[in-house]
Tab-separated table of C-alpha atoms in Angstrom:
chain	number	residue	atom	x	y	z
A	298	MET	CA	-20.199	8.325	-14.347
A	299	ASP	CA	-16.612	9.535	-14.050
A	300	VAL	CA	-14.055	9.163	-16.776
A	301	ALA	CA	-10.330	9.216	-16.051
A	302	ILE	CA	-7.994	9.610	-19.009
A	303	ASN	CA	-4.238	9.074	-18.892
A	304	ASP	CA	-1.913	8.698	-21.884
A	305	GLU	CA	-4.836	7.889	-24.201
A	306	VAL	CA	-6.101	5.227	-21.802
A	307	SER	CA	-9.725	5.859	-20.824
A	308	ILE	CA	-11.255	4.169	-17.824
A	309	GLU	CA	-14.915	4.389	-16.948
A	310	GLU	CA	-16.025	3.902	-13.368
A	311	THR	CA	-19.485	3.182	-12.037
A	312	SER	CA	-20.335	3.014	-8.380
A	313	ASN	CA	-21.981	-0.210	-7.375
A	314	ASP	CA	-21.423	-3.240	-5.215
A	315	ASP	CA	-19.522	-5.287	-7.736
A	316	ARG	CA	-15.871	-6.108	-7.064
A	317	GLY	CA	-15.138	-5.955	-10.755
A	318	LEU	CA	-14.428	-9.682	-11.085
A	319	ALA	CA	-15.664	-11.193	-14.287
A	320	HIS	CA	-16.342	-14.576	-12.749
A	321	GLY	CA	-17.495	-14.370	-9.202
A	322	ASP	CA	-15.640	-16.199	-6.472
A	323	ALA	CA	-12.250	-16.899	-7.982
A	324	MET	CA	-10.279	-17.223	-4.803
A	325	ILE	CA	-11.790	-18.776	-1.725
A	326	GLY	CA	-15.437	-18.757	-2.687
A	327	THR	CA	-16.321	-15.601	-0.775
A	328	LYS	CA	-19.402	-13.680	-1.778
A	329	ARG	CA	-19.174	-10.357	-3.525
A	330	ARG	CA	-18.315	-7.691	-1.080
A	331	ARG	CA	-20.885	-5.297	0.258
A	332	GLY	CA	-19.679	-1.778	0.877
A	333	SER	CA	-17.291	-2.031	-2.066
A	334	SER	CA	-17.035	0.997	-4.164
A	335	ILE	CA	-16.187	0.499	-7.781
A	336	SER	CA	-16.659	-1.537	-10.906
A	337	THR	CA	-13.828	-0.461	-13.179
A	338	HIS	CA	-13.668	-1.297	-16.867
A	339	VAL	CA	-9.938	-1.696	-17.348
A	340	PRO	CA	-8.215	-1.687	-20.778
A	341	ASP	CA	-7.462	-5.459	-20.808
A	342	GLY	CA	-4.941	-4.836	-23.552
A	343	GLY	CA	-3.475	-1.873	-25.382
A	344	TRP	CA	-0.434	-0.491	-23.610
A	345	GLY	CA	-0.982	-3.170	-20.992
A	346	TRP	CA	0.902	-5.639	-23.197
A	347	PHE	CA	3.990	-3.447	-22.912
A	348	ILE	CA	3.535	-3.490	-19.134
A	349	ALA	CA	3.463	-7.288	-19.411
A	350	LEU	CA	6.723	-7.130	-21.398
A	351	SER	CA	8.287	-5.004	-18.666
A	352	ALA	CA	7.158	-7.512	-16.039
A	353	PHE	CA	8.520	-10.340	-18.207
A	354	LEU	CA	11.973	-8.701	-18.244
A	355	ASN	CA	11.875	-8.155	-14.477
A	356	VAL	CA	11.046	-11.796	-13.816
A	357	ALA	CA	13.690	-12.982	-16.267
A	358	PHE	CA	16.480	-10.926	-14.707
A	359	PHE	CA	15.579	-11.528	-11.075
A	360	ASP	CA	14.879	-15.260	-11.216
A	361	GLY	CA	17.680	-15.795	-13.702
A	362	THR	CA	20.121	-13.970	-11.436
A	363	PHE	CA	18.962	-15.982	-8.435
A	364	ALA	CA	19.452	-19.231	-10.373
A	365	ALA	CA	22.874	-17.959	-11.466
A	366	VAL	CA	23.765	-17.289	-7.837
A	367	SER	CA	23.045	-20.981	-7.213
A	368	VAL	CA	25.843	-21.720	-9.695
A	369	LEU	CA	27.985	-18.970	-8.190
A	370	LEU	CA	27.686	-20.374	-4.644
A	371	VAL	CA	29.747	-23.433	-5.547
A	372	ALA	CA	32.580	-21.187	-6.780
A	373	LEU	CA	32.288	-18.888	-3.739
A	374	LYS	CA	32.432	-21.866	-1.408
A	375	ASP	CA	35.751	-22.922	-2.949
A	376	TYR	CA	37.171	-19.373	-3.108
A	377	PHE	CA	36.383	-18.299	0.464
A	378	GLU	CA	36.828	-21.818	1.886
A	379	GLU	CA	33.676	-21.522	3.966
A	380	GLY	CA	30.893	-23.995	4.769
A	381	ALA	CA	27.680	-24.288	2.792
A	382	GLY	CA	25.729	-22.652	5.620
A	383	LYS	CA	27.645	-19.349	5.476
A	384	VAL	CA	27.803	-19.225	1.703
A	385	SER	CA	24.135	-20.142	1.197
A	386	LEU	CA	23.266	-17.223	3.481
A	387	ILE	CA	24.020	-14.998	0.475
A	388	ALA	CA	21.069	-16.538	-1.380
A	389	SER	CA	18.708	-16.783	1.586
A	390	LEU	CA	19.430	-13.241	2.778
A	391	GLY	CA	19.050	-11.956	-0.769
A	392	LEU	CA	15.624	-13.516	-1.182
A	393	PHE	CA	14.643	-12.303	2.270
A	394	VAL	CA	15.523	-8.724	1.314
A	395	PHE	CA	13.813	-8.933	-2.081
A	396	LEU	CA	10.593	-10.496	-0.873
A	397	CYS	CA	10.218	-8.970	2.577
A	398	SER	CA	10.834	-5.448	1.281
A	399	SER	CA	7.898	-5.884	-1.109
A	400	PRO	CA	5.399	-4.026	1.124
A	401	ILE	CA	7.811	-1.075	1.104
A	402	SER	CA	8.231	-1.295	-2.679
A	403	SER	CA	4.473	-1.436	-3.265
A	404	SER	CA	3.889	1.608	-1.053
A	405	LEU	CA	6.658	3.591	-2.748
A	406	GLY	CA	5.256	2.681	-6.151
A	407	GLU	CA	1.793	3.877	-5.163
A	408	TYR	CA	2.948	7.210	-3.718
A	409	ALA	CA	6.011	8.102	-5.836
A	410	GLY	CA	5.019	6.543	-9.157
A	411	GLU	CA	5.794	3.132	-10.596
A	412	LYS	CA	8.180	4.322	-13.315
A	413	ARG	CA	10.324	6.421	-10.981
A	414	VAL	CA	10.636	3.701	-8.336
A	415	ALA	CA	11.353	0.983	-10.917
A	416	THR	CA	14.138	3.082	-12.486
A	417	ILE	CA	15.795	3.671	-9.124
A	418	GLY	CA	15.538	-0.061	-8.405
A	419	ALA	CA	17.191	-0.962	-11.715
A	420	LEU	CA	20.137	1.329	-10.967
A	421	MET	CA	20.493	-0.111	-7.459
A	422	SER	CA	20.571	-3.706	-8.700
A	423	PHE	CA	23.221	-2.767	-11.276
A	424	ALA	CA	25.359	-1.090	-8.605
A	425	GLY	CA	25.024	-4.025	-6.208
A	426	LEU	CA	26.152	-6.596	-8.758
A	427	PHE	CA	28.940	-4.392	-10.092
A	428	PHE	CA	30.513	-3.692	-6.700
A	429	SER	CA	30.190	-7.374	-5.744
A	430	GLY	CA	32.802	-8.148	-8.366
A	431	PHE	CA	35.441	-6.280	-6.331
A	432	VAL	CA	34.615	-7.656	-2.869
A	433	THR	CA	37.314	-9.582	-0.979
A	434	ASP	CA	35.352	-10.366	2.197
A	435	LEU	CA	32.363	-12.706	2.354
A	436	SER	CA	30.600	-10.475	4.895
A	437	VAL	CA	30.700	-7.537	2.455
A	438	LEU	CA	28.959	-9.704	-0.149
A	439	TYR	CA	26.045	-9.936	2.273
A	440	PHE	CA	25.554	-6.204	1.742
A	441	THR	CA	26.352	-5.751	-1.956
A	442	LEU	CA	25.031	-8.995	-3.447
A	443	SER	CA	22.316	-9.836	-0.922
A	444	PHE	CA	20.971	-6.473	0.238
A	445	LEU	CA	21.729	-3.756	-2.338
A	446	THR	CA	21.128	-5.900	-5.427
A	447	ASN	CA	17.927	-7.534	-4.222
A	448	PHE	CA	16.408	-4.389	-2.743
A	449	GLY	CA	16.893	-2.838	-6.168
A	450	PHE	CA	15.215	-5.827	-7.802
A	451	SER	CA	12.293	-5.428	-5.389
A	452	LEU	CA	11.836	-1.737	-6.229
A	453	SER	CA	11.729	-2.615	-9.930
A	454	PHE	CA	9.675	-5.820	-9.686
A	455	LEU	CA	6.734	-5.067	-7.398
A	456	PRO	CA	5.483	-1.758	-8.875
A	457	THR	CA	5.598	-3.323	-12.341
A	458	PHE	CA	3.388	-6.270	-11.354
A	459	ALA	CA	1.030	-4.009	-9.408
A	460	LEU	CA	0.572	-1.866	-12.520
A	461	LEU	CA	-0.021	-5.017	-14.599
A	462	GLY	CA	-2.882	-5.960	-12.268
A	463	LYS	CA	-4.476	-2.556	-12.865
A	464	TYR	CA	-4.292	-2.838	-16.650
A	465	PHE	CA	-5.948	-6.273	-16.847
A	466	GLN	CA	-9.114	-7.833	-15.433
A	467	LYS	CA	-10.696	-10.486	-17.676
A	468	ARG	CA	-7.356	-11.340	-19.292
A	469	HIS	CA	-5.299	-11.050	-16.140
A	470	GLY	CA	-4.512	-14.778	-16.066
A	471	LEU	CA	-3.134	-14.617	-19.610
A	472	ALA	CA	-1.163	-11.410	-19.000
A	473	ASN	CA	0.204	-12.723	-15.710
A	474	GLY	CA	1.214	-15.991	-17.368
A	475	LEU	CA	3.053	-14.179	-20.146
A	476	ALA	CA	4.814	-11.948	-17.628
A	477	THR	CA	5.895	-14.741	-15.283
A	478	GLY	CA	7.092	-16.680	-18.327
A	479	GLY	CA	10.242	-14.621	-17.950
A	480	TYR	CA	11.185	-17.037	-15.189
A	481	GLY	CA	11.778	-19.753	-17.737
A	482	LEU	CA	13.915	-17.545	-19.938
A	483	GLY	CA	16.041	-16.421	-16.990
A	484	VAL	CA	16.498	-19.873	-15.481
A	485	MET	CA	17.212	-21.408	-18.908
A	486	GLY	CA	19.738	-18.811	-19.961
A	487	LEU	CA	21.625	-17.287	-17.059
A	488	PRO	CA	22.881	-20.405	-15.151
A	489	PRO	CA	24.788	-21.912	-18.104
A	490	ILE	CA	25.959	-18.434	-19.133
A	491	CYS	CA	27.152	-17.817	-15.582
A	492	GLN	CA	28.981	-21.153	-15.528
A	493	LEU	CA	30.730	-20.323	-18.812
A	494	LEU	CA	31.666	-16.879	-17.529
A	495	ILE	CA	33.071	-18.355	-14.308
A	496	GLN	CA	35.201	-20.798	-16.292
A	497	ARG	CA	36.501	-18.041	-18.559
A	498	TYR	CA	36.694	-14.944	-16.332
A	499	GLY	CA	36.317	-16.250	-12.785
A	500	TRP	CA	33.449	-15.475	-10.453
A	501	ARG	CA	34.376	-11.785	-10.242
A	502	GLY	CA	34.206	-11.277	-13.990
A	503	ALA	CA	30.955	-13.212	-14.148
A	504	VAL	CA	29.299	-10.970	-11.573
A	505	ILE	CA	30.455	-7.775	-13.299
A	506	ILE	CA	29.067	-8.971	-16.648
A	507	LEU	CA	25.774	-9.886	-14.938
A	508	SER	CA	25.596	-6.323	-13.610
A	509	GLY	CA	25.724	-4.996	-17.159
A	510	MET	CA	22.922	-7.332	-18.174
A	511	SER	CA	20.763	-6.230	-15.252
A	512	ALA	CA	21.101	-2.582	-16.363
A	513	ASN	CA	18.555	-3.452	-19.066
A	514	LEU	CA	15.905	-3.186	-16.366
A	515	CYS	CA	16.116	0.579	-16.926
A	516	VAL	CA	14.586	-0.105	-20.350
A	517	ALA	CA	11.849	-2.170	-18.695
A	518	ALA	CA	11.115	0.716	-16.323
A	519	ALA	CA	10.814	3.113	-19.258
A	520	LEU	CA	7.889	1.046	-20.581
A	521	LEU	CA	5.756	1.751	-17.511
A	522	ARG	CA	2.867	4.117	-18.120
A	523	PRO	CA	0.860	4.860	-14.947
A	524	LEU	CA	-2.887	4.371	-15.053
A	525	ASN	CA	-4.482	7.206	-13.088
A	526	VAL	CA	-7.858	6.086	-11.858
A	527	ARG	CA	-10.067	8.014	-9.482
A	528	GLU	CA	-11.749	5.583	-7.126
A	529	LYS	CA	-14.653	6.355	-4.818
A	530	LEU	CA	-16.097	4.544	-1.845
A	531	ILE	CA	-19.826	4.388	-1.166
A	532	LYS	CA	-21.246	4.827	2.275
A	533	ASP	CA	-22.689	1.594	3.595
A	534	SER	CA	-24.945	1.932	6.621
A	535	SER	CA	-23.993	-1.567	7.794
A	536	HIS	CA	-20.427	-0.428	8.473
A	537	ASN	CA	-19.284	1.942	11.167
A	538	THR	CA	-15.922	3.060	9.861
A	539	PRO	CA	-14.857	5.338	12.765
A	540	ASP	CA	-15.480	2.540	15.281
A	541	ARG	CA	-13.546	-0.047	13.316
A	542	GLU	CA	-10.655	1.915	11.911
A	543	HIS	CA	-8.720	1.508	15.182
A	544	LEU	CA	-8.237	-2.151	14.223
A	545	CYS	CA	-5.602	-1.119	11.683
A	546	LEU	CA	-3.080	1.473	12.750
A	547	ARG	CA	-1.875	4.005	10.245
A	548	PHE	CA	1.621	2.579	9.965
A	549	VAL	CA	0.131	-0.855	9.327
A	550	ARG	CA	-2.034	0.560	6.535
A	551	LEU	CA	1.039	2.172	4.988
A	552	PHE	CA	2.483	-1.251	4.144
A	553	GLY	CA	-0.798	-2.900	3.202
A	554	PHE	CA	-1.392	-5.137	6.218
A	555	HIS	CA	-4.764	-3.481	6.778
A	556	ILE	CA	-6.356	-5.582	4.018
A	557	ILE	CA	-6.073	-8.615	6.314
A	558	CYS	CA	-8.807	-7.000	8.429
A	559	SER	CA	-11.239	-6.975	5.508
A	560	GLN	CA	-10.322	-10.492	4.331
A	561	PRO	CA	-8.993	-12.665	7.206
A	562	SER	CA	-8.609	-15.692	4.922
A	563	ILE	CA	-5.570	-13.932	3.435
A	564	ILE	CA	-3.710	-15.016	6.574
A	565	GLY	CA	-4.111	-18.638	5.492
A	566	ILE	CA	-2.869	-17.906	1.991
A	567	MET	CA	0.119	-15.997	3.381
A	568	LEU	CA	1.017	-18.876	5.696
A	569	ALA	CA	0.749	-21.368	2.818
A	570	MET	CA	2.999	-19.186	0.664
A	571	THR	CA	5.520	-18.993	3.515
A	572	PHE	CA	5.975	-22.769	3.486
A	573	PHE	CA	5.978	-22.922	-0.307
A	574	GLY	CA	8.619	-20.192	-0.417
A	575	SER	CA	10.759	-22.327	1.886
A	576	SER	CA	10.305	-25.340	-0.392
A	577	ASN	CA	10.984	-23.483	-3.630
A	578	GLY	CA	13.987	-21.532	-2.351
A	579	THR	CA	15.615	-24.580	-0.790
A	580	PHE	CA	15.370	-26.631	-3.976
A	581	LEU	CA	16.752	-23.898	-6.245
A	582	THR	CA	19.581	-23.038	-3.851
A	583	PHE	CA	20.813	-26.603	-3.304
A	584	PHE	CA	20.020	-28.128	-6.694
A	585	MET	CA	23.535	-27.523	-8.028
A	586	GLN	CA	25.071	-28.786	-4.794
A	587	ARG	CA	23.097	-32.041	-4.966
A	588	ALA	CA	24.043	-32.491	-8.619
A	589	ASP	CA	27.664	-31.970	-7.615
A	590	ASP	CA	27.324	-34.537	-4.802
A	591	THR	CA	25.795	-36.992	-7.275
A	592	GLY	CA	28.879	-36.707	-9.471
A	593	ILE	CA	27.260	-34.777	-12.316
A	594	ASP	CA	29.548	-32.363	-14.150
A	595	ARG	CA	28.799	-28.748	-13.241
A	596	MET	CA	28.168	-27.721	-16.830
A	597	ASP	CA	25.792	-30.669	-17.315
A	598	ALA	CA	24.063	-29.695	-14.057
A	599	SER	CA	23.526	-26.155	-15.324
A	600	LEU	CA	21.873	-27.668	-18.414
A	601	LEU	CA	19.487	-29.546	-16.108
A	602	MET	CA	18.488	-26.174	-14.688
A	603	THR	CA	17.919	-25.010	-18.266
A	604	VAL	CA	15.487	-27.896	-18.845
A	605	PHE	CA	13.740	-27.014	-15.577
A	606	GLY	CA	13.399	-23.404	-16.707
A	607	ALA	CA	12.157	-24.338	-20.187
A	608	SER	CA	9.278	-26.455	-18.886
A	609	SER	CA	8.442	-23.784	-16.318
A	610	CYS	CA	8.368	-21.172	-19.067
A	611	LEU	CA	6.074	-23.334	-21.218
A	612	ILE	CA	3.400	-23.753	-18.544
A	613	ARG	CA	3.564	-20.113	-17.479
A	614	LEU	CA	3.001	-18.895	-21.026
A	615	THR	CA	0.063	-21.219	-21.708
A	616	HIS	CA	-1.833	-21.707	-18.434
A	617	GLY	CA	-3.438	-18.252	-18.496
A	618	CYS	CA	-5.860	-19.156	-21.290
A	619	PHE	CA	-7.315	-21.965	-19.163
A	620	ILE	CA	-7.295	-19.988	-15.904
A	621	ASP	CA	-9.222	-17.086	-17.451
A	622	LEU	CA	-12.053	-19.466	-18.384
A	623	ARG	CA	-12.613	-20.059	-14.625
A	624	ILE	CA	-13.723	-23.642	-15.225
A	625	VAL	CA	-11.758	-24.513	-12.112
A	626	SER	CA	-11.013	-22.018	-9.360
A	627	PRO	CA	-7.388	-20.773	-9.534
A	628	VAL	CA	-6.849	-21.713	-5.895
A	629	CYS	CA	-7.769	-25.346	-6.647
A	630	VAL	CA	-5.247	-25.460	-9.479
A	631	LEU	CA	-2.657	-23.933	-7.131
A	632	ILE	CA	-3.300	-26.588	-4.487
A	633	GLY	CA	-2.923	-29.390	-7.014
A	634	SER	CA	0.301	-27.973	-8.425
A	635	ILE	CA	1.914	-27.616	-4.980
A	636	PHE	CA	0.930	-31.185	-4.017
A	637	SER	CA	2.451	-32.461	-7.269
A	638	TRP	CA	5.605	-30.425	-6.651
A	639	ALA	CA	6.086	-31.983	-3.214
A	640	ILE	CA	5.572	-35.537	-4.512
A	641	LEU	CA	8.099	-35.001	-7.310
A	642	LEU	CA	10.659	-33.711	-4.806
A	643	LEU	CA	10.374	-36.941	-2.829
A	644	VAL	CA	10.955	-38.945	-6.004
A	645	PHE	CA	13.914	-36.711	-6.852
A	646	VAL	CA	15.845	-37.946	-3.812
A	647	PHE	CA	15.904	-41.523	-5.103
A	648	VAL	CA	16.874	-40.771	-8.710
A	649	MET	CA	20.635	-40.853	-9.351
A	650	ASN	CA	20.700	-41.300	-13.130
A	651	TYR	CA	21.385	-38.164	-15.206
A	652	TRP	CA	18.584	-38.769	-17.706
A	653	GLY	CA	16.186	-39.681	-14.921
A	654	ILE	CA	16.948	-36.384	-13.196
A	655	MET	CA	16.447	-34.551	-16.488
A	656	THR	CA	13.001	-36.150	-16.888
A	657	LEU	CA	12.095	-35.109	-13.355
A	658	CYS	CA	13.287	-31.571	-14.069
A	659	VAL	CA	10.688	-31.345	-16.845
A	660	PHE	CA	7.799	-32.173	-14.484
A	661	LEU	CA	9.279	-30.171	-11.622
A	662	GLY	CA	9.434	-27.171	-13.937
A	663	LEU	CA	5.785	-27.577	-14.942
A	664	THR	CA	4.506	-27.755	-11.365
A	665	ASN	CA	6.874	-25.010	-10.223
A	666	GLY	CA	5.701	-22.728	-13.023
A	667	LEU	CA	2.058	-23.044	-11.985
A	668	SER	CA	2.812	-22.730	-8.272
A	669	ASN	CA	4.754	-19.495	-8.715
A	670	ALA	CA	2.460	-17.830	-11.261
A	671	LEU	CA	-0.986	-18.510	-9.779
A	672	PRO	CA	-0.543	-16.704	-6.410
A	673	TYR	CA	-0.702	-13.368	-8.255
A	674	VAL	CA	-4.137	-14.307	-9.610
A	675	VAL	CA	-5.277	-15.710	-6.266
A	676	PHE	CA	-4.262	-12.610	-4.292
A	677	LYS	CA	-5.743	-10.257	-6.886
A	678	ASP	CA	-9.078	-12.082	-6.673
A	679	ALA	CA	-9.025	-11.932	-2.877
A	680	VAL	CA	-8.947	-8.149	-2.451
A	681	GLU	CA	-10.499	-4.984	-3.819
A	682	ARG	CA	-8.899	-3.541	-6.924
A	683	GLN	CA	-7.368	-0.533	-5.144
A	684	PHE	CA	-5.413	-2.880	-2.859
A	685	ILE	CA	-3.718	-4.966	-5.586
A	686	ALA	CA	-0.250	-3.552	-4.891
A	687	ASN	CA	-0.654	-4.176	-1.165
A	688	ALA	CA	-1.822	-7.754	-1.770
A	689	TYR	CA	1.193	-8.523	-3.937
A	690	GLY	CA	3.404	-7.013	-1.257
A	691	LEU	CA	1.930	-9.357	1.361
A	692	PHE	CA	2.361	-12.355	-0.933
A	693	LEU	CA	6.034	-11.671	-1.567
A	694	PHE	CA	6.620	-10.763	2.083
A	695	SER	CA	5.340	-14.125	3.324
A	696	TYR	CA	7.156	-15.897	0.478
A	697	GLY	CA	10.389	-14.181	1.524
A	698	ILE	CA	10.070	-15.188	5.175
A	699	GLY	CA	9.803	-18.810	4.055
A	700	ASN	CA	12.793	-18.529	1.729
A	701	PHE	CA	15.043	-17.039	4.380
A	702	ILE	CA	14.154	-19.523	7.106
A	703	GLY	CA	14.035	-22.569	4.824
A	704	ILE	CA	17.339	-21.961	3.048
A	705	SER	CA	19.155	-21.123	6.283
A	706	ILE	CA	17.914	-24.229	8.080
A	707	SER	CA	18.612	-26.440	5.066
A	708	GLY	CA	22.166	-25.077	4.843
A	709	ALA	CA	22.751	-25.891	8.492
A	710	LEU	CA	21.300	-29.400	8.009
A	711	TYR	CA	23.596	-29.956	5.048
A	712	ASP	CA	26.654	-28.963	7.075
A	713	SER	CA	25.675	-31.241	9.972
A	714	THR	CA	24.720	-34.292	7.894
A	715	GLY	CA	27.062	-33.913	4.937
A	716	THR	CA	24.365	-34.959	2.460
A	717	SER	CA	22.251	-32.799	0.171
A	718	ASP	CA	19.363	-35.296	0.350
A	719	VAL	CA	18.218	-33.723	3.592
A	720	THR	CA	17.681	-30.399	1.815
A	721	ILE	CA	15.384	-32.024	-0.756
A	722	TYR	CA	13.461	-33.811	2.013
A	723	SER	CA	12.917	-30.534	3.847
A	724	ALA	CA	11.746	-28.874	0.621
A	725	ALA	CA	9.219	-31.680	0.035
A	726	ILE	CA	7.861	-31.503	3.591
A	727	CYS	CA	7.377	-27.739	3.349
A	728	GLY	CA	5.559	-28.227	0.033
A	729	PHE	CA	3.106	-30.689	1.591
A	730	ILE	CA	2.448	-28.365	4.534
A	731	SER	CA	1.792	-25.476	2.141
A	732	ALA	CA	-0.769	-27.465	0.137
A	733	VAL	CA	-2.552	-28.647	3.304
A	734	ILE	CA	-2.833	-25.103	4.695
A	735	LEU	CA	-4.143	-23.796	1.392
A	736	THR	CA	-6.715	-26.612	1.260
A	737	ILE	CA	-7.939	-25.789	4.773
A	738	THR	CA	-8.165	-22.113	3.848
A	739	LYS	CA	-10.155	-22.991	0.742
A	740	VAL	CA	-12.635	-25.117	2.719
A	741	PHE	CA	-13.196	-22.756	5.649
A	742	GLY	CA	-12.743	-19.581	3.624
A	743	LYS	CA	-16.286	-19.926	2.267
A	744	ILE	CA	-17.526	-18.137	5.393
A	745	SER	CA	-18.363	-14.628	4.312
A	746	HIS	CA	-16.673	-11.796	6.169
A	747	LYS	CA	-17.985	-8.261	6.060
A	748	PRO	CA	-15.166	-6.018	4.938
A	749	ILE	CA	-14.117	-2.885	6.749
A	750	VAL	CA	-14.364	0.252	4.642
A	751	PHE	CA	-11.156	2.180	5.219
A	752	HIS	CA	-10.876	5.912	5.054
A	753	ASN	CA	-8.991	6.754	1.875
A	754	ALA	CA	-9.589	10.381	1.138
A	755	ASP	CA	-6.520	10.640	-1.004
A	756	ARG	CA	-8.290	8.714	-3.761
A	757	LEU	CA	-11.172	11.149	-4.042
A	758	SER	CA	-11.189	13.621	-6.876
A	759	GLU	CA	-11.413	17.349	-6.213
A	760	ASN	CA	-15.062	17.291	-7.225
A	761	ASP	CA	-15.855	14.731	-4.531
A	762	ASP	CA	-14.378	16.442	-1.477
A	763	ASN	CA	-17.732	16.343	0.271
A	764	HIS	CA	-18.221	12.635	-0.382
A	765	GLN	CA	-18.668	10.635	2.814
A	766	LEU	CA	-16.591	7.456	3.335
C-alpha cells in the first residue's frame, strides 16, 4: 500500500478493480471497469472545503460577469449603433473562448500546477476587463472582452474544479453544489450593480470597476493546494495496450479526447451538453433584450435576473445532499431538469406580465441550477479518477460550441425577424433536443465497453519504474 502525503493531506491507495465510486453506476449504468488501477481514499473534507470556496468565487465572478455583459450589450448596442447580431457576438465569442479552451486549461493545470495556472488566469481576466474600458472600436472588444478576459477565466476556473473533484468522492455532490452555488450570487449581484454603474459612470466606468472586482480571483487561486497522488495501473491480460494505443494520437491525449475511446457513451453526453449550452447561452444573452422589448424598465429587468440567480443559487446549494444519497441516478435528475427547463421556456414566450415573468424566473432558476451543476457529477462518474480534469474539459468544450453557435444564430434570427420571441423559441427547442439525446444515451449506455488502458508512465513513482502498464 502506497501513501502519498502533501500539505498534511494523506491519501492511501490500493490497487484493485474498483473505480472508487461509492455507489456503483452513477452515470449511465455501466459496470465497474476492468483493468482500472486504483481505489483512492480521498479526504472528502479538510482543506477541500477551501477548494470549494475557491471554486465558488470562480463561478460567481465568471457567471456574474457574463450576466452583467447581458446588461452591458444593450448599452453597447446604443453606443456603437450596431445590430444585435454584431453586439451579441461579444457574448457568444466570449463563451466560446472560455468553454472551448477548457481542454487546454485542464492540461496546463495538470502539467504546470493548478495554483500557478489559476493565478495567471486571474491576472489575464483583470487585464482584459480593464483594457476594455478604453476601447473605441467594437472589433477590438472582441479581443479584450471576449478573448483575453474569458481565456483568463478559463485558466482560473477549470483547474480549480478539477482539483475539487480530486478532493471529494462520497461528498462530491455536496461540494460541487456548494461551489456552483456561486452562480446564484454572481447572477443576483452583478447585473443590477452593472446597471447602476452604467447609469452613474457609463459603460466604460462599469467595465473598469468590474475589472477590479475580478482581481479577487487571485485570492481564490491562493487557496488552491495541490493534491499529489501517485497512481498506478495494473496489467490486465484482456487488454493489448500497444495494439490499441494507435486509436488515440498523442496530441489528442494531450487535451483529454482519448477518454472517449475508453467510454464511447461520453460522446452522447457531450452532444447533449452542446445543445443545452446553446439553450442556456441564448436565454441569458437575450433575456434583457426581451424584457426591453416587452416594455419592462431596464432596472426592473435586472432585478428579474436577480430573482433567477437567487433560485438557482438555492437549488445548487441544497441538491448535493440528495444527489450523494444516489437514490436516483444523477443523469436521470439531469434529464428531468433539462426537460423542465425547455417547457418553462415555451411558457415564458406567452407571459407578458411583470409578476408572471418574475414567477417564471423562480422556476427557471431552479431548473437551470440543476442542469448546470449536475454535469460535473455525471462526467466525474463516467471516467476514471485520473481523467477528471480531462472530462471537465470535454464537458465545457462541448458546452462552449453550443453557446457560440446558438447565440450567433439567435442574434441573426432576432435581426431578421425583429422579435426576441424567436430567441426564446430556439432556446426551448435546443433544450428539448438535449434532453432527448441524454435519454437515448442513458438507455443505450448500459452496454458495457471494455476500456483501453493508456500508457501513462509519468504517473508512476520512482519505485515503480519497472511496473508494466
